[in-house]
Amino acid sequence: VYVTANPQLYRYREELDARFHDVIHVWMEAGWDDEYGTVLPETTTEYAREAAARYENKRILVHYLQPHYPFIGSDLGFDRGHIDGTNDEDVFWLRLTSGELDIDPTVIWNAYAKNLDRALPHVESLMEDLDGRTVVSSDHGNMINERAFPLPMRVWGHPKAIHVDSLITVPWLVFESGDRKEIVAEDPVTPQQTVADEIVTERLEDLGYV
C-alpha cells in the first residue's frame, strides 16, 4: 500500500504501470497545504497511520516530500515566487543554476536541513507506531552548487541523468518494533483515483518539478 505525498507516480502512472494493493494520494485535495505549496509531514504521517490500521496485513510504503523543496522550515522568501505568483517562469533550482538567484550555498543548505528537521519527528513517531520492521531511506540526494563530473559545471537540486554520489547515496535505517506481521498479497481494492491534469501540474510546479 503506497501512501504518497508526491504526484510523480500519478503523473507517470501509464509509463510506470506500477501495481499496488492501494495507492493513497495524500497530495490530492485535503492533504495539500496551499500556504506552503506542499504536503506537510504531519499530514503524511496521519494518512500513513490510517493506512497501517486499515491494512494490517500489508507492507506500507510512505513517501514524504521533505526535505524536498519548498523549505517549510525556513523563513526565506526568495524561494516562494512560484507559489505567490511573483515568478512563474523558471523553477527554484533552475534559477540558482542559471545565476538568476545568487545565494550563498550555506543559506540553501541550512534551509534544506531545517526542512529535514521539520519532518524527522513525524517520521520517528510513525516508526514507533508501526509493528515489525521499518526502513527509512530516500529516493535521491540533492546537490547544492556541487560540480557534476565529467561536465565542468555546478549543479543545484537533483536534475535527471546525472550519476554522482551526491544524488545516489541515500540513508538506510532499519528499525525493529515487535513481531513482524504476516503479509498477504491481494489484488488492488479500489479503482485508480483521478484528478484534473491542471491540479497535477500546479502541484508539480509548487514542488519545483516543472
mmCIF file of C-alpha atoms in Angstrom:
data_model
loop_
_atom_site.group_PDB
_atom_site.id
_atom_site.type_symbol
_atom_site.label_atom_id
_atom_site.label_comp_id
_atom_site.label_asym_id
_atom_site.label_seq_id
_atom_site.Cartn_x
_atom_site.Cartn_y
_atom_site.Cartn_z
ATOM 1 C CA VAL A 1 0.000 0.000 0.000
ATOM 2 C CA TYR A 2 1.620 3.204 -1.214
ATOM 3 C CA VAL A 3 0.921 6.376 0.797
ATOM 4 C CA THR A 4 2.422 9.210 -1.220
ATOM 5 C CA ALA A 5 2.662 12.958 -0.834
ATOM 6 C CA ASN A 6 4.344 13.156 -4.254
ATOM 7 C CA PRO A 7 2.343 13.463 -7.520
ATOM 8 C CA GLN A 8 5.067 11.852 -9.629
ATOM 9 C CA LEU A 9 3.607 8.324 -9.613
ATOM 10 C CA TYR A 10 0.265 9.710 -10.749
ATOM 11 C CA ARG A 11 1.957 11.813 -13.427
ATOM 12 C CA TYR A 12 3.788 8.806 -14.886
ATOM 13 C CA ARG A 13 1.221 6.139 -13.998
ATOM 14 C CA GLU A 14 0.801 4.902 -17.580
ATOM 15 C CA GLU A 15 4.538 4.673 -18.268
ATOM 16 C CA LEU A 16 5.327 3.030 -14.932
ATOM 17 C CA ASP A 17 2.291 0.743 -14.802
ATOM 18 C CA ALA A 18 3.015 0.122 -11.109
ATOM 19 C CA ARG A 19 0.632 -2.203 -9.291
ATOM 20 C CA PHE A 20 -0.223 -1.734 -5.619
ATOM 21 C CA HIS A 21 -2.967 -3.104 -3.404
ATOM 22 C CA ASP A 22 -3.967 0.530 -2.848
ATOM 23 C CA VAL A 23 -2.479 3.958 -3.565
ATOM 24 C CA ILE A 24 -3.349 6.809 -1.224
ATOM 25 C CA HIS A 25 -2.570 10.136 -2.897
ATOM 26 C CA VAL A 26 -2.127 12.482 0.059
ATOM 27 C CA TRP A 27 -1.400 15.434 -2.267
ATOM 28 C CA MET A 28 -4.912 15.337 -3.713
ATOM 29 C CA GLU A 29 -7.297 17.923 -2.291
ATOM 30 C CA ALA A 30 -7.458 17.636 1.529
ATOM 31 C CA GLY A 31 -3.822 16.659 2.050
ATOM 32 C CA TRP A 32 -2.355 19.616 0.172
ATOM 33 C CA ASP A 33 -1.297 22.780 2.022
ATOM 34 C CA ASP A 34 -1.817 25.832 -0.203
ATOM 35 C CA GLU A 35 0.133 28.153 2.089
ATOM 36 C CA TYR A 36 3.373 26.207 1.743
ATOM 37 C CA GLY A 37 2.752 24.620 -1.652
ATOM 38 C CA THR A 38 3.431 21.098 -0.392
ATOM 39 C CA VAL A 39 2.143 18.303 1.849
ATOM 40 C CA LEU A 40 3.199 18.846 5.448
ATOM 41 C CA PRO A 41 4.933 15.903 7.139
ATOM 42 C CA GLU A 42 2.332 15.642 9.882
ATOM 43 C CA THR A 43 -0.339 15.217 7.209
ATOM 44 C CA THR A 44 1.587 12.412 5.537
ATOM 45 C CA THR A 45 2.033 10.738 8.923
ATOM 46 C CA GLU A 46 -1.693 10.957 9.645
ATOM 47 C CA TYR A 47 -2.567 9.284 6.344
ATOM 48 C CA ALA A 48 0.117 6.630 6.919
ATOM 49 C CA ARG A 49 -1.285 5.739 10.352
ATOM 50 C CA GLU A 50 -4.752 5.372 8.867
ATOM 51 C CA ALA A 51 -3.407 3.124 6.119
ATOM 52 C CA ALA A 52 -1.482 0.936 8.579
ATOM 53 C CA ALA A 53 -4.613 0.493 10.693
ATOM 54 C CA ARG A 54 -6.789 -0.295 7.672
ATOM 55 C CA TYR A 55 -4.326 -2.697 6.029
ATOM 56 C CA GLU A 56 -2.890 -4.737 8.878
ATOM 57 C CA ASN A 57 -1.512 -7.446 6.565
ATOM 58 C CA LYS A 58 0.171 -5.195 4.008
ATOM 59 C CA ARG A 59 3.537 -3.539 3.686
ATOM 60 C CA ILE A 60 3.124 0.224 3.881
ATOM 61 C CA LEU A 61 5.328 2.406 1.664
ATOM 62 C CA VAL A 62 5.193 6.008 2.910
ATOM 63 C CA HIS A 63 6.582 8.740 0.654
ATOM 64 C CA TYR A 64 7.213 12.013 2.481
ATOM 65 C CA LEU A 65 8.150 15.079 0.463
ATOM 66 C CA GLN A 66 10.557 16.659 2.945
ATOM 67 C CA PRO A 67 13.409 17.522 2.837
ATOM 68 C CA HIS A 68 12.395 18.149 -0.782
ATOM 69 C CA TYR A 69 11.800 21.792 -1.674
ATOM 70 C CA PRO A 70 9.880 24.000 -0.803
ATOM 71 C CA PHE A 71 11.534 24.855 2.507
ATOM 72 C CA ILE A 72 8.695 24.838 5.021
ATOM 73 C CA GLY A 73 11.081 25.054 7.968
ATOM 74 C CA SER A 74 12.613 28.310 6.719
ATOM 75 C CA ASP A 75 11.692 31.997 6.857
ATOM 76 C CA LEU A 76 13.283 32.673 3.452
ATOM 77 C CA GLY A 77 11.211 34.477 0.858
ATOM 78 C CA PHE A 78 13.192 34.186 -2.361
ATOM 79 C CA ASP A 79 12.042 30.605 -2.976
ATOM 80 C CA ARG A 80 8.317 31.315 -2.897
ATOM 81 C CA GLY A 81 7.787 33.143 -6.185
ATOM 82 C CA HIS A 82 6.207 30.076 -7.784
ATOM 83 C CA ILE A 83 3.587 29.997 -5.010
ATOM 84 C CA ASP A 84 2.684 33.666 -4.654
ATOM 85 C CA GLY A 85 2.802 34.313 -8.418
ATOM 86 C CA THR A 86 5.702 36.789 -8.432
ATOM 87 C CA ASN A 87 7.848 34.435 -10.523
ATOM 88 C CA ASP A 88 6.225 31.687 -12.551
ATOM 89 C CA GLU A 89 8.914 31.271 -15.209
ATOM 90 C CA ASP A 90 11.806 29.099 -14.015
ATOM 91 C CA VAL A 91 11.615 26.801 -11.025
ATOM 92 C CA PHE A 92 13.743 27.487 -7.979
ATOM 93 C CA TRP A 93 16.675 25.151 -8.726
ATOM 94 C CA LEU A 94 16.929 26.366 -12.330
ATOM 95 C CA ARG A 95 17.061 29.959 -11.130
ATOM 96 C CA LEU A 96 20.021 29.038 -8.924
ATOM 97 C CA THR A 97 21.737 27.100 -11.712
ATOM 98 C CA SER A 98 21.344 29.952 -14.210
ATOM 99 C CA GLY A 99 22.642 32.535 -11.735
ATOM 100 C CA GLU A 100 19.350 34.440 -11.635
ATOM 101 C CA LEU A 101 19.415 33.805 -7.903
ATOM 102 C CA ASP A 102 22.819 34.448 -6.341
ATOM 103 C CA ILE A 103 22.521 32.869 -2.906
ATOM 104 C CA ASP A 104 25.269 31.618 -0.608
ATOM 105 C CA PRO A 105 25.169 27.777 -0.726
ATOM 106 C CA THR A 106 25.323 27.734 3.078
ATOM 107 C CA VAL A 107 21.972 29.528 3.205
ATOM 108 C CA ILE A 108 20.417 26.867 0.970
ATOM 109 C CA TRP A 109 21.978 24.012 2.941
ATOM 110 C CA ASN A 110 20.632 25.466 6.192
ATOM 111 C CA ALA A 111 17.145 25.770 4.708
ATOM 112 C CA TYR A 112 17.356 22.216 3.382
ATOM 113 C CA ALA A 113 18.476 20.936 6.790
ATOM 114 C CA LYS A 114 15.630 22.782 8.552
ATOM 115 C CA ASN A 115 13.207 21.177 6.127
ATOM 116 C CA LEU A 116 14.558 17.769 7.127
ATOM 117 C CA ASP A 117 14.416 18.649 10.819
ATOM 118 C CA ARG A 118 10.799 19.687 10.328
ATOM 119 C CA ALA A 119 9.909 16.202 9.099
ATOM 120 C CA LEU A 120 12.046 13.845 11.191
ATOM 121 C CA PRO A 121 9.999 13.981 14.428
ATOM 122 C CA HIS A 122 6.920 12.913 12.477
ATOM 123 C CA VAL A 123 8.830 10.090 10.809
ATOM 124 C CA GLU A 124 10.103 8.939 14.196
ATOM 125 C CA SER A 125 6.641 8.972 15.734
ATOM 126 C CA LEU A 126 5.308 6.863 12.871
ATOM 127 C CA MET A 127 8.187 4.389 13.239
ATOM 128 C CA GLU A 128 7.292 3.888 16.886
ATOM 129 C CA ASP A 129 3.656 3.209 15.978
ATOM 130 C CA LEU A 130 4.321 0.625 13.270
ATOM 131 C CA ASP A 131 4.787 -3.053 14.129
ATOM 132 C CA GLY A 132 7.656 -5.156 12.796
ATOM 133 C CA ARG A 133 10.488 -3.863 10.639
ATOM 134 C CA THR A 134 10.575 -0.331 9.265
ATOM 135 C CA VAL A 135 13.190 1.020 6.871
ATOM 136 C CA VAL A 136 13.808 4.747 6.438
ATOM 137 C CA SER A 137 15.536 5.769 3.229
ATOM 138 C CA SER A 138 15.308 8.304 0.393
ATOM 139 C CA ASP A 139 14.629 8.212 -3.335
ATOM 140 C CA HIS A 140 17.566 10.520 -4.154
ATOM 141 C CA GLY A 141 20.019 13.036 -2.758
ATOM 142 C CA ASN A 142 20.425 16.718 -3.556
ATOM 143 C CA MET A 143 23.223 18.890 -4.956
ATOM 144 C CA ILE A 144 23.989 22.348 -3.628
ATOM 145 C CA ASN A 145 26.351 24.117 -6.048
ATOM 146 C CA GLU A 146 28.496 20.987 -6.467
ATOM 147 C CA ARG A 147 30.434 20.002 -9.575
ATOM 148 C CA ALA A 148 28.998 17.180 -11.659
ATOM 149 C CA PHE A 149 31.719 15.059 -13.266
ATOM 150 C CA PRO A 150 32.598 14.983 -16.131
ATOM 151 C CA LEU A 151 30.861 18.282 -17.015
ATOM 152 C CA PRO A 152 32.685 21.400 -15.724
ATOM 153 C CA MET A 153 29.549 22.916 -14.272
ATOM 154 C CA ARG A 154 27.971 23.383 -10.872
ATOM 155 C CA VAL A 155 24.615 21.783 -10.185
ATOM 156 C CA TRP A 156 21.709 22.615 -7.893
ATOM 157 C CA GLY A 157 18.876 20.258 -6.991
ATOM 158 C CA HIS A 158 18.507 16.780 -8.496
ATOM 159 C CA PRO A 159 18.392 17.028 -12.309
ATOM 160 C CA LYS A 160 17.873 13.961 -14.468
ATOM 161 C CA ALA A 161 20.634 11.810 -15.956
ATOM 162 C CA ILE A 162 23.390 12.875 -13.555
ATOM 163 C CA HIS A 163 25.039 9.920 -11.828
ATOM 164 C CA VAL A 164 27.078 11.267 -8.883
ATOM 165 C CA ASP A 165 27.435 10.207 -5.268
ATOM 166 C CA SER A 166 25.605 13.305 -4.002
ATOM 167 C CA LEU A 167 22.442 12.111 -5.744
ATOM 168 C CA ILE A 168 22.620 8.326 -5.445
ATOM 169 C CA THR A 169 23.971 7.829 -1.907
ATOM 170 C CA VAL A 170 20.989 7.553 0.425
ATOM 171 C CA PRO A 171 20.444 6.580 4.069
ATOM 172 C CA TRP A 172 19.244 3.107 5.082
ATOM 173 C CA LEU A 173 17.952 2.966 8.649
ATOM 174 C CA VAL A 174 16.401 -0.300 9.859
ATOM 175 C CA PHE A 175 14.133 -0.097 12.902
ATOM 176 C CA GLU A 176 12.628 -3.120 14.660
ATOM 177 C CA SER A 177 9.488 -2.874 16.796
ATOM 178 C CA GLY A 178 7.833 -6.089 17.943
ATOM 179 C CA ASP A 179 6.991 -9.108 15.816
ATOM 180 C CA ARG A 180 6.981 -8.980 12.040
ATOM 181 C CA LYS A 181 3.454 -9.012 10.666
ATOM 182 C CA GLU A 182 2.225 -11.628 8.238
ATOM 183 C CA ILE A 183 1.966 -10.147 4.737
ATOM 184 C CA VAL A 184 -0.873 -11.257 2.473
ATOM 185 C CA ALA A 185 -0.814 -10.410 -1.241
ATOM 186 C CA GLU A 186 -4.155 -9.467 -2.794
ATOM 187 C CA ASP A 187 -5.486 -7.722 -5.879
ATOM 188 C CA PRO A 188 -5.995 -3.937 -5.835
ATOM 189 C CA VAL A 189 -9.016 -2.951 -3.753
ATOM 190 C CA THR A 190 -10.097 0.348 -5.300
ATOM 191 C CA PRO A 191 -10.220 1.941 -8.741
ATOM 192 C CA GLN A 192 -7.482 4.449 -9.563
ATOM 193 C CA GLN A 193 -8.160 7.898 -8.094
ATOM 194 C CA THR A 194 -8.360 10.641 -10.695
ATOM 195 C CA VAL A 195 -7.795 14.376 -10.630
ATOM 196 C CA ALA A 196 -7.692 17.106 -13.282
ATOM 197 C CA ASP A 197 -4.391 17.458 -15.168
ATOM 198 C CA GLU A 198 -4.307 21.125 -14.183
ATOM 199 C CA ILE A 199 -4.184 20.177 -10.492
ATOM 200 C CA VAL A 200 -1.301 17.771 -11.089
ATOM 201 C CA THR A 201 0.652 20.444 -12.969
ATOM 202 C CA GLU A 202 0.029 23.032 -10.255
ATOM 203 C CA ARG A 203 1.249 20.646 -7.556
ATOM 204 C CA LEU A 204 4.401 19.794 -9.513
ATOM 205 C CA GLU A 205 5.099 23.473 -10.142
ATOM 206 C CA ASP A 206 4.838 24.232 -6.428
ATOM 207 C CA LEU A 207 7.273 21.396 -5.713
ATOM 208 C CA GLY A 208 9.780 22.701 -8.269
ATOM 209 C CA TYR A 209 9.456 19.819 -10.752
ATOM 210 C CA VAL A 210 8.089 21.796 -13.720
#
